């Protein structure tokens, strides 16, 4: 029997991985994205130098090699690039101060008052704008699915592709730390992005020249310690880096040197480096011994990144890392921060009430128990309830359904008509207060025409086909709203199919929240389908 691959083991252990993302990924997905050398050549072209760029590179590399005869080729190239970056920064800054070059959106006054290097402003401008390659759109969809299954992401890239993509598909988004900021504070440890070499949104944070690396290396012990403490408990995947990349080698070496022999023996399936091998569709996996790095690790060579993403996306702990970060933040605020203010009281909170928890606690000193009896644990969350309702699974007990609906804020939109009517309210075993909340829901949300009339004017665009709406360039939220407005003109089965597709995506992403526009659509669909007096 063949031994399971490292990616299959990742799925079996069901652990969110720590993912390092290098420049190989934006080069794969973005138009004209440069590698390090290509970036330096672009910057060289902005100077008045007449000599050949590669002649310049050869001179620099030769000088470094003479002084450091022990260096390997990748180490020599690494130092050459840093040295060239240092020289170019001096040249370009001088040209700007002498008013020989102009930088878009950047003035001499701003350079002086904010003390921003013109060279780094040019770099930032270069990486703030990007365009996705048309031919990579399909694979990129799987990259998105993989991204939200990562516990923590670290990158040396300057661009904003990672955070832009993550925040577009996740309700709560990712917490981004630029440079060394996140290494000096206590963090939650979920849905966090560490931009080790800075970000284009903050030009001065960019690390490219000798002085930048010098400052960075001063705190390298602290940075390594934070990274190592994180890596000890999670599998690690490197994407868009080569095993010859000096940044990768330093991280792995720092990590492996902190482990015992017993721990090192377990490492080979927990450090996975994915390298591109052009044209290779299969996933070629081999365990390699890196004497220099003091460890064995798994090297994957493939050009089929979609297959890699699909594997990682199968990790499913029932909740997305971004959800974990949100709720850990709330609970930490309650238990740690509020605890410092004096004696804590306790309150019982159902899982479905977590979204309203911060509003509920206000300035009270509380300890929250996430359910200490069977009823609390039987209560579904919003996604589970709506999923069961729309897919008509009927797996939830009717008493639990009524109690769940009664527990929601009266103003929140949810499907309910199938279960809630004056008769079922009277016959239920609910507390009078809960029964009254259900009656209020019938009054507030039970009229289809009223729900449609309340919609924003910008959504009141007439259509007769769901597909026509989906073919527009509207955002997903606007599509939901336009479909809701046209509910009386549309095929109800097609509306249901669209809602199912959206819910499947949320469930796959591990989200516990449904946005307002989708909630409204689901409610209007529910009223159209089940309310007898709205034919």
Coordinates of C-alpha atoms in Angstrom, one line a residue:
X1 CA 0.0 0.0 0.0
X2 CA 1.4 3.4 -1.0
X3 CA 2.2 5.8 1.8
X4 CA -0.1 8.9 2.0
X5 CA 1.4 12.0 0.4
X6 CA 2.3 15.0 2.5
X7 CA -0.8 16.9 1.2
X8 CA -3.0 13.9 2.0
X9 CA -1.6 13.8 5.6
X10 CA -2.4 17.5 5.9
X11 CA -6.1 16.6 5.0
X12 CA -6.1 13.6 7.4
X13 CA -4.8 15.6 10.4
X14 CA -7.2 18.4 9.4
X15 CA -4.9 21.2 10.4
X16 CA -4.9 24.7 9.0
X17 CA -1.4 25.2 7.5
X18 CA 1.0 28.1 7.9
X19 CA 1.6 29.3 4.3
X20 CA 4.6 31.3 3.0
X21 CA 3.8 33.0 -0.3
X22 CA 6.7 34.2 -2.5
X23 CA 6.9 36.2 -5.7
X24 CA 6.4 33.1 -7.8
X25 CA 2.6 33.3 -7.2
X26 CA 2.0 36.9 -8.3
X27 CA 4.3 36.2 -11.2
X28 CA 2.0 33.3 -12.1
X29 CA -1.2 35.3 -11.8
X30 CA -0.4 38.9 -12.6
X31 CA 0.5 40.6 -15.9
X32 CA 4.1 41.7 -16.2
X33 CA 5.0 41.0 -12.5
X34 CA 8.8 41.1 -12.2
X35 CA 11.1 38.9 -10.4
X36 CA 13.8 40.5 -8.2
X37 CA 16.3 40.9 -11.0
X38 CA 13.6 42.1 -13.4
X39 CA 12.6 44.7 -10.8
X40 CA 16.2 45.9 -10.5
X41 CA 16.4 46.2 -14.3
X42 CA 13.2 48.3 -14.4
X43 CA 14.7 50.6 -11.8
X44 CA 18.0 50.8 -13.7
X45 CA 16.0 51.9 -16.8
X46 CA 14.8 55.0 -14.8
X47 CA 18.4 56.3 -14.3
X48 CA 20.5 58.1 -16.9
X49 CA 23.1 55.3 -17.0
X50 CA 24.2 54.4 -20.5
X51 CA 26.0 51.2 -19.7
X52 CA 24.4 47.7 -20.1
X53 CA 22.5 46.6 -17.0
X54 CA 24.0 43.1 -17.1
X55 CA 27.5 44.5 -17.4
X56 CA 26.7 46.5 -14.2
X57 CA 25.4 43.3 -12.5
X58 CA 28.5 41.3 -13.5
X59 CA 30.8 43.9 -12.1
X60 CA 29.0 44.0 -8.7
X61 CA 28.8 40.2 -8.5
X62 CA 32.4 39.8 -9.4
X63 CA 33.5 42.3 -6.7
X64 CA 31.4 40.4 -4.1
X65 CA 32.8 37.0 -5.2
X66 CA 36.4 38.2 -4.8
X67 CA 35.8 39.1 -1.2
X68 CA 33.7 36.1 -0.4
X69 CA 35.1 33.1 -2.1
X70 CA 33.1 30.6 0.0
X71 CA 29.7 31.8 -1.2
X72 CA 27.3 29.5 -3.1
X73 CA 25.7 30.8 -6.3
X74 CA 22.3 31.5 -4.8
X75 CA 24.0 33.3 -1.9
X76 CA 26.1 35.3 -4.3
X77 CA 23.1 36.3 -6.4
X78 CA 21.2 37.3 -3.2
X79 CA 24.0 39.6 -2.0
X80 CA 24.4 41.0 -5.5
X81 CA 20.7 42.0 -5.7
X82 CA 20.9 43.7 -2.3
X83 CA 24.0 45.6 -3.3
X84 CA 22.4 46.7 -6.6
X85 CA 19.3 47.9 -4.8
X86 CA 21.5 50.0 -2.5
X87 CA 23.2 51.7 -5.5
X88 CA 20.0 52.3 -7.4
X89 CA 18.3 53.9 -4.4
X90 CA 21.1 56.4 -4.2
X91 CA 21.0 57.2 -7.9
X92 CA 17.2 57.5 -8.2
X93 CA 16.9 59.6 -5.0
X94 CA 19.6 62.0 -6.3
X95 CA 17.8 62.3 -9.7
X96 CA 14.5 63.1 -8.0
X97 CA 16.1 65.7 -5.7
X98 CA 17.7 67.4 -8.7
X99 CA 14.3 67.4 -10.4
X100 CA 15.5 65.3 -13.3
X101 CA 12.7 62.7 -12.8
X102 CA 9.1 63.0 -11.8
X103 CA 7.2 60.4 -9.7
X104 CA 3.4 60.1 -10.1
X105 CA 1.5 61.3 -7.0
X106 CA 4.6 62.4 -5.2
X107 CA 6.0 65.8 -4.5
X108 CA 9.3 67.2 -3.2
X109 CA 7.3 68.6 -0.3
X110 CA 6.0 65.1 0.6
X111 CA 9.4 63.5 0.3
X112 CA 10.8 66.2 2.7
X113 CA 7.9 66.3 5.3
X114 CA 7.2 62.6 5.4
X115 CA 10.9 61.6 4.9
X116 CA 9.9 59.1 2.2
X117 CA 12.6 57.7 -0.1
X118 CA 11.7 58.6 -3.7
X119 CA 13.2 55.3 -4.8
X120 CA 10.7 53.4 -2.5
X121 CA 7.8 55.5 -3.7
X122 CA 8.5 54.4 -7.2
X123 CA 8.7 50.8 -5.9
X124 CA 5.3 51.3 -4.1
X125 CA 3.7 52.7 -7.2
X126 CA 4.9 49.7 -9.2
X127 CA 3.3 47.2 -6.9
X128 CA 0.1 49.0 -6.0
X129 CA -1.4 48.4 -9.5
X130 CA -1.9 44.9 -10.8
X131 CA -3.9 43.0 -13.3
X132 CA -4.9 39.4 -13.2
X133 CA -3.9 37.3 -16.2
X134 CA -7.0 36.3 -18.2
X135 CA -5.8 32.7 -18.8
X136 CA -5.3 32.2 -15.0
X137 CA -8.7 33.2 -13.8
X138 CA -10.0 29.6 -13.3
X139 CA -7.0 28.5 -11.4
X140 CA -7.0 31.7 -9.3
X141 CA -10.6 30.7 -8.1
X142 CA -9.0 27.7 -6.4
X143 CA -6.2 29.8 -5.0
X144 CA -8.9 31.9 -3.2
X145 CA -10.5 28.7 -1.7
X146 CA -7.1 27.6 -0.5
X147 CA -6.2 31.1 0.9
X148 CA -9.1 31.2 3.4
X149 CA -8.1 27.7 4.8
X150 CA -4.7 29.1 5.9
X151 CA -4.1 29.8 9.6
X152 CA -1.3 32.4 9.1
X153 CA 0.3 33.7 5.9
X154 CA 3.8 35.1 5.7
X155 CA 5.2 36.8 2.6
X156 CA 8.2 38.8 1.4
X157 CA 6.1 40.3 -1.4
X158 CA 5.3 44.0 -1.6
X159 CA 2.0 43.8 -3.5
X160 CA -1.4 43.6 -2.0
X161 CA -2.7 40.6 -3.9
X162 CA -3.0 38.3 -0.9
X163 CA -4.9 40.7 1.4
X164 CA -7.1 42.0 -1.4
X165 CA -8.1 38.4 -2.4
X166 CA -8.6 37.2 1.1
X167 CA -10.8 40.2 2.1
X168 CA -12.9 39.8 -1.0
X169 CA -13.9 36.2 -0.1
X170 CA -14.0 36.3 3.7
X171 CA -16.6 38.1 5.8
X172 CA -14.2 39.0 8.6
X173 CA -11.1 39.4 6.4
X174 CA -7.4 39.0 7.4
X175 CA -5.4 41.0 9.9
X176 CA -2.4 42.4 8.1
X177 CA 0.9 43.3 9.9
X178 CA 3.5 45.2 7.8
X179 CA 7.2 44.9 8.5
X180 CA 8.0 44.0 12.1
X181 CA 4.9 45.4 13.7
X182 CA 3.1 42.1 14.4
X183 CA 6.3 40.6 16.0
X184 CA 6.2 43.1 18.9
X185 CA 2.7 42.4 20.1
X186 CA 0.5 39.5 21.3
X187 CA -1.6 38.3 18.4
X188 CA -4.5 35.9 18.1
X189 CA -2.7 33.5 15.8
X190 CA -5.5 33.0 13.2
X191 CA -6.2 34.7 9.9
X192 CA -3.1 36.9 10.1
X193 CA -0.8 38.1 7.3
X194 CA 2.8 39.1 8.0
X195 CA 4.4 41.1 5.3
X196 CA 8.0 40.6 6.3
X197 CA 9.6 42.9 3.8
X198 CA 7.0 45.6 3.9
X199 CA 4.0 46.6 1.8
X200 CA 3.4 49.0 -1.2
X201 CA 0.8 50.8 0.9
X202 CA 3.7 52.0 3.2
X203 CA 6.7 52.9 1.0
X204 CA 9.1 53.4 3.8
X205 CA 8.5 49.8 5.0
X206 CA 9.9 48.2 1.9
X207 CA 13.1 46.2 2.4
X208 CA 15.4 46.2 -0.7
X209 CA 18.7 47.8 0.1
X210 CA 21.6 47.0 2.5
X211 CA 20.5 49.5 5.1
X212 CA 16.9 48.0 5.1
X213 CA 18.3 44.4 5.5
X214 CA 20.6 45.6 8.3
X215 CA 17.7 47.0 10.3
X216 CA 15.6 44.0 9.6
X217 CA 18.3 41.6 10.7
X218 CA 18.8 43.5 14.0
X219 CA 15.4 42.1 15.1
X220 CA 15.8 38.7 13.3
X221 CA 16.1 36.8 16.6
X222 CA 12.7 38.2 17.7
X223 CA 11.1 37.5 14.3
X224 CA 12.5 34.0 14.2
X225 CA 11.2 33.3 17.7
X226 CA 7.7 34.4 16.8
X227 CA 7.7 32.4 13.5
X228 CA 9.2 29.3 15.2
X229 CA 6.6 29.3 18.0
X230 CA 3.9 29.4 15.3
X231 CA 5.4 26.7 13.1
X232 CA 5.9 24.3 16.0
X233 CA 2.1 23.5 16.1
X234 CA 1.2 23.7 12.4
X235 CA 2.2 22.2 9.0
X236 CA 4.1 24.6 6.8
X237 CA 3.6 25.1 3.0
X238 CA 5.9 27.3 0.8
X239 CA 4.3 28.5 -2.4
X240 CA 6.0 30.6 -5.0
X241 CA 9.4 30.2 -3.5
X242 CA 12.3 28.0 -4.7
X243 CA 14.2 25.9 -2.2
X244 CA 17.3 27.9 -3.3
X245 CA 15.6 31.1 -2.1
X246 CA 17.7 32.6 0.7
X247 CA 14.7 33.9 2.5
X248 CA 13.2 30.4 2.7
X249 CA 16.4 28.8 3.6
X250 CA 17.0 31.2 6.6
X251 CA 13.5 30.6 7.9
X252 CA 13.7 26.8 7.7
X253 CA 17.3 26.8 9.2
X254 CA 16.2 28.9 12.1
X255 CA 13.2 26.7 12.7
X256 CA 15.0 23.3 12.4
X257 CA 17.9 24.4 14.6
X258 CA 15.4 25.0 17.5
X259 CA 14.2 21.4 17.4
X260 CA 15.3 18.2 19.1
X261 CA 16.3 15.1 17.1
X262 CA 12.9 13.5 17.9
X263 CA 11.0 16.6 16.6
X264 CA 13.2 16.8 13.5
X265 CA 12.2 13.2 12.6
X266 CA 8.6 14.3 12.3
X267 CA 9.4 17.3 10.2
X268 CA 9.6 15.9 6.7
X269 CA 5.9 15.7 6.1
X270 CA 5.2 19.0 7.9
X271 CA 7.4 21.2 5.8
X272 CA 6.2 21.2 2.2
X273 CA 7.9 23.3 -0.5
X274 CA 5.9 23.5 -3.8
X275 CA 8.1 24.4 -6.7
X276 CA 6.9 25.0 -10.3
X277 CA 8.1 22.6 -12.9
X278 CA 6.8 23.9 -16.2
X279 CA 4.4 21.6 -18.0
X280 CA 4.2 18.9 -15.3
X281 CA 0.6 18.0 -14.6
X282 CA 1.1 15.4 -11.9
X283 CA 2.2 16.2 -8.4
X284 CA 5.8 14.9 -8.1
X285 CA 6.6 14.5 -4.4
X286 CA 10.0 13.6 -2.9
X287 CA 11.5 13.8 0.5
X288 CA 14.8 15.6 0.4
X289 CA 17.6 15.9 2.9
X290 CA 19.0 19.4 3.3
X291 CA 22.2 19.1 5.3
X292 CA 22.7 22.8 5.2
X293 CA 19.2 23.3 6.8
X294 CA 19.6 20.4 9.2
X295 CA 16.4 18.8 8.2
X296 CA 14.4 16.6 5.8
X297 CA 11.4 18.1 4.1
X298 CA 8.9 17.3 1.3
X299 CA 9.6 18.9 -2.1
X300 CA 6.7 19.0 -4.6
X301 CA 7.4 19.8 -8.2
X302 CA 4.4 20.5 -10.4
X303 CA 2.8 23.0 -12.8
X304 CA -0.7 21.9 -11.6
X305 CA -1.1 24.3 -8.7
X306 CA -4.9 23.9 -9.0
X307 CA -4.5 20.3 -7.7
X308 CA -2.4 21.6 -4.8
X309 CA -5.0 24.2 -3.9
X310 CA -7.8 21.6 -4.0
X311 CA -6.0 19.4 -1.5
X312 CA -5.3 22.2 1.0
X313 CA -8.9 23.5 0.6
X314 CA -10.2 20.1 1.9
X315 CA -9.1 21.0 5.4
X316 CA -12.3 21.8 7.2
X317 CA -12.5 22.4 11.0
X318 CA -16.1 23.6 10.7
X319 CA -15.2 27.2 11.0
X320 CA -12.8 29.4 9.0
X321 CA -9.6 30.9 10.6
X322 CA -11.1 34.4 10.2
X323 CA -14.1 33.3 12.3
X324 CA -11.7 31.9 15.0
X325 CA -9.8 35.1 15.1
X326 CA -13.1 37.2 15.5
X327 CA -14.4 35.1 18.4
X328 CA -11.0 34.6 20.1
X329 CA -10.8 38.4 20.0
X330 CA -14.2 38.7 21.7
X331 CA -13.5 36.1 24.3
X332 CA -10.0 37.5 25.0
X333 CA -11.6 40.9 25.5
X334 CA -14.1 39.5 27.9
X335 CA -11.9 37.2 30.0
X336 CA -8.5 38.9 29.9
X337 CA -9.2 42.6 29.4
X338 CA -12.4 42.8 31.3
X339 CA -11.0 40.6 34.0
X340 CA -8.4 43.2 34.8
X341 CA -11.2 45.7 35.6
X342 CA -12.6 43.7 38.5
X343 CA -14.7 40.6 39.4
X344 CA -16.3 38.8 36.5
X345 CA -19.9 37.7 36.3
X346 CA -21.1 34.9 34.0
X347 CA -23.7 34.7 31.2
X348 CA -24.8 31.8 29.1
X349 CA -24.5 32.5 25.3
X350 CA -25.6 30.2 22.5
X351 CA -23.2 29.9 19.5
X352 CA -25.6 31.7 17.2
X353 CA -25.4 34.8 19.5
X354 CA -21.7 35.3 19.1
X355 CA -22.1 37.9 16.4
X356 CA -24.1 40.1 18.8
X357 CA -21.8 39.3 21.8
X358 CA -19.8 42.6 21.7
X359 CA -23.0 44.6 21.5
X360 CA -24.6 42.6 24.3
X361 CA -21.7 42.9 26.8
X362 CA -21.3 46.7 26.5
X363 CA -19.3 47.6 29.6
X364 CA -20.4 44.8 31.8
X365 CA -17.8 42.5 33.4
X366 CA -18.7 39.0 32.2
X367 CA -17.5 35.5 31.6
X368 CA -19.1 33.8 28.7
X369 CA -19.9 30.1 28.7
X370 CA -20.5 28.8 25.2
X371 CA -23.3 26.5 26.3
X372 CA -23.5 24.3 29.3
X373 CA -26.6 22.3 28.6
X374 CA -27.9 20.1 25.8
X375 CA -30.2 22.8 24.4
X376 CA -27.5 25.3 23.9
X377 CA -25.4 22.8 21.9
X378 CA -28.4 21.7 19.9
X379 CA -29.0 25.2 18.8
X380 CA -27.8 25.7 15.2
X381 CA -25.7 28.6 14.0
X382 CA -27.2 30.9 11.3
X383 CA -25.5 29.1 8.4
X384 CA -26.6 25.6 9.6
X385 CA -30.2 26.8 10.1
X386 CA -30.5 28.5 6.7
X387 CA -28.7 25.7 4.9
X388 CA -31.1 23.1 6.4
X389 CA -34.0 25.4 5.5
X390 CA -33.1 26.1 1.8
X391 CA -31.9 22.6 1.0
X392 CA -35.1 21.3 2.7
X393 CA -33.2 18.7 4.7
X394 CA -35.5 19.0 7.7
X395 CA -32.8 17.7 10.1
X396 CA -33.6 20.2 12.8
X397 CA -36.2 19.5 15.5
X398 CA -39.2 21.9 15.1
X399 CA -39.0 23.0 18.7
X400 CA -35.3 23.9 18.2
X401 CA -36.1 25.7 15.0
X402 CA -38.8 27.9 16.8
X403 CA -36.5 28.5 19.7
X404 CA -33.6 29.5 17.3
X405 CA -35.8 31.9 15.3
X406 CA -37.0 33.4 18.6
X407 CA -33.5 33.9 19.8
X408 CA -32.5 36.0 16.8
X409 CA -32.8 39.8 16.8
X410 CA -36.3 40.7 15.6
X411 CA -34.9 43.0 12.9
X412 CA -32.6 40.3 11.4
X413 CA -33.8 38.7 8.2
X414 CA -34.1 34.9 8.1
X415 CA -36.4 32.4 6.4
X416 CA -39.1 31.3 8.8
X417 CA -42.6 31.2 7.2
X418 CA -42.4 27.4 6.7
X419 CA -42.3 26.9 10.4
X420 CA -43.8 30.0 12.0
X421 CA -47.5 30.9 11.9
X422 CA -50.1 31.9 14.6
X423 CA -51.0 28.2 15.1
X424 CA -47.4 26.9 15.6
X425 CA -46.7 29.7 18.0
X426 CA -49.6 28.9 20.2
X427 CA -48.9 25.2 20.2
X428 CA -45.2 25.5 20.9
X429 CA -43.6 25.0 24.4
X430 CA -41.8 28.4 24.1
X431 CA -41.7 31.0 26.9
X432 CA -44.3 33.8 26.4
X433 CA -41.5 36.2 25.7
X434 CA -40.2 33.9 22.9
X435 CA -43.7 33.6 21.5
X436 CA -44.0 37.3 21.4
X437 CA -40.7 37.6 19.5
X438 CA -42.1 35.2 16.9
X439 CA -45.3 37.3 16.5
X440 CA -43.1 40.4 16.1
X441 CA -41.2 38.6 13.3
X442 CA -44.4 37.8 11.5
X443 CA -45.5 41.4 11.7
X444 CA -42.1 42.9 10.7
X445 CA -41.0 40.4 8.0
X446 CA -44.2 38.5 6.9
X447 CA -45.3 40.7 4.0
X448 CA -43.6 40.1 0.6
X449 CA -44.7 43.4 -1.0
X450 CA -43.5 45.4 2.0
X451 CA -40.0 43.7 1.9
X452 CA -39.7 44.5 -1.8
X453 CA -40.9 48.1 -1.4
X454 CA -38.3 48.7 1.4
X455 CA -35.4 48.0 -1.0
X456 CA -33.0 50.7 -2.1
X457 CA -33.9 52.4 -5.4
X458 CA -30.6 51.4 -7.0
X459 CA -31.7 47.7 -6.9
X460 CA -35.1 48.3 -8.5
X461 CA -34.1 47.3 -12.0
X462 CA -36.5 45.0 -13.9
X463 CA -35.4 41.6 -15.2
X464 CA -37.2 38.5 -16.3
X465 CA -34.4 36.0 -16.0
X466 CA -32.0 35.0 -13.2
X467 CA -29.3 34.3 -15.8
X468 CA -29.6 37.8 -17.3
X469 CA -28.9 39.2 -13.8
X470 CA -25.9 36.9 -13.3
X471 CA -24.5 37.9 -16.7
X472 CA -24.2 41.5 -15.6
X473 CA -21.0 42.9 -14.0
X474 CA -22.9 43.7 -10.8
X475 CA -21.2 42.8 -7.5
X476 CA -22.5 39.6 -5.8
X477 CA -24.4 41.8 -3.2
X478 CA -26.1 43.8 -5.9
X479 CA -27.0 40.6 -7.8
X480 CA -28.7 39.2 -4.7
X481 CA -30.7 42.4 -4.3
X482 CA -31.7 42.7 -7.9
X483 CA -32.9 39.1 -7.9
X484 CA -34.8 39.8 -4.7
X485 CA -36.5 42.8 -6.3
X486 CA -37.6 40.7 -9.3
X487 CA -38.8 37.7 -7.4
X488 CA -42.3 37.9 -8.9
X489 CA -40.9 37.8 -12.4
X490 CA -38.3 35.0 -12.0
X491 CA -38.3 31.2 -12.0
X492 CA -38.3 30.3 -8.3
X493 CA -36.3 27.1 -8.9
X494 CA -33.5 29.2 -10.5
X495 CA -33.6 31.6 -7.6
X496 CA -33.3 28.6 -5.2
X497 CA -30.4 27.2 -7.1
X498 CA -28.6 30.5 -6.9
X499 CA -29.2 30.8 -3.2
X500 CA -27.9 27.2 -2.7
X501 CA -24.7 28.0 -4.7
X502 CA -24.1 31.0 -2.4
X503 CA -24.7 29.0 0.8
X504 CA -22.5 26.1 -0.4
X505 CA -19.7 28.7 -1.0
X506 CA -20.1 30.1 2.6
X507 CA -20.2 26.6 4.1
X508 CA -17.1 25.6 2.1
X509 CA -15.3 28.8 3.3
X510 CA -16.2 28.0 6.9
X511 CA -18.1 31.3 7.3
X512 CA -20.6 31.7 10.1
X513 CA -22.1 34.9 8.8
X514 CA -24.5 35.7 5.9
X515 CA -24.4 39.2 4.5
X516 CA -27.4 41.5 4.6
X517 CA -28.2 41.3 0.9
X518 CA -28.2 37.5 0.7
X519 CA -30.3 37.4 3.9
X520 CA -32.9 39.7 2.3
X521 CA -33.0 37.5 -0.9
X522 CA -33.5 34.4 1.2
X523 CA -36.3 35.9 3.2
X524 CA -38.0 37.2 0.0
X525 CA -37.6 33.8 -1.6
X526 CA -39.1 32.2 1.5
X527 CA -42.1 34.6 1.5
X528 CA -42.7 33.9 -2.2
X529 CA -42.5 30.2 -1.8
X530 CA -44.3 29.5 1.4
X531 CA -46.6 32.4 2.2
X532 CA -50.1 31.4 1.1
X533 CA -51.5 34.9 0.6
X534 CA -48.7 36.2 -1.6
X535 CA -49.4 34.4 -4.9

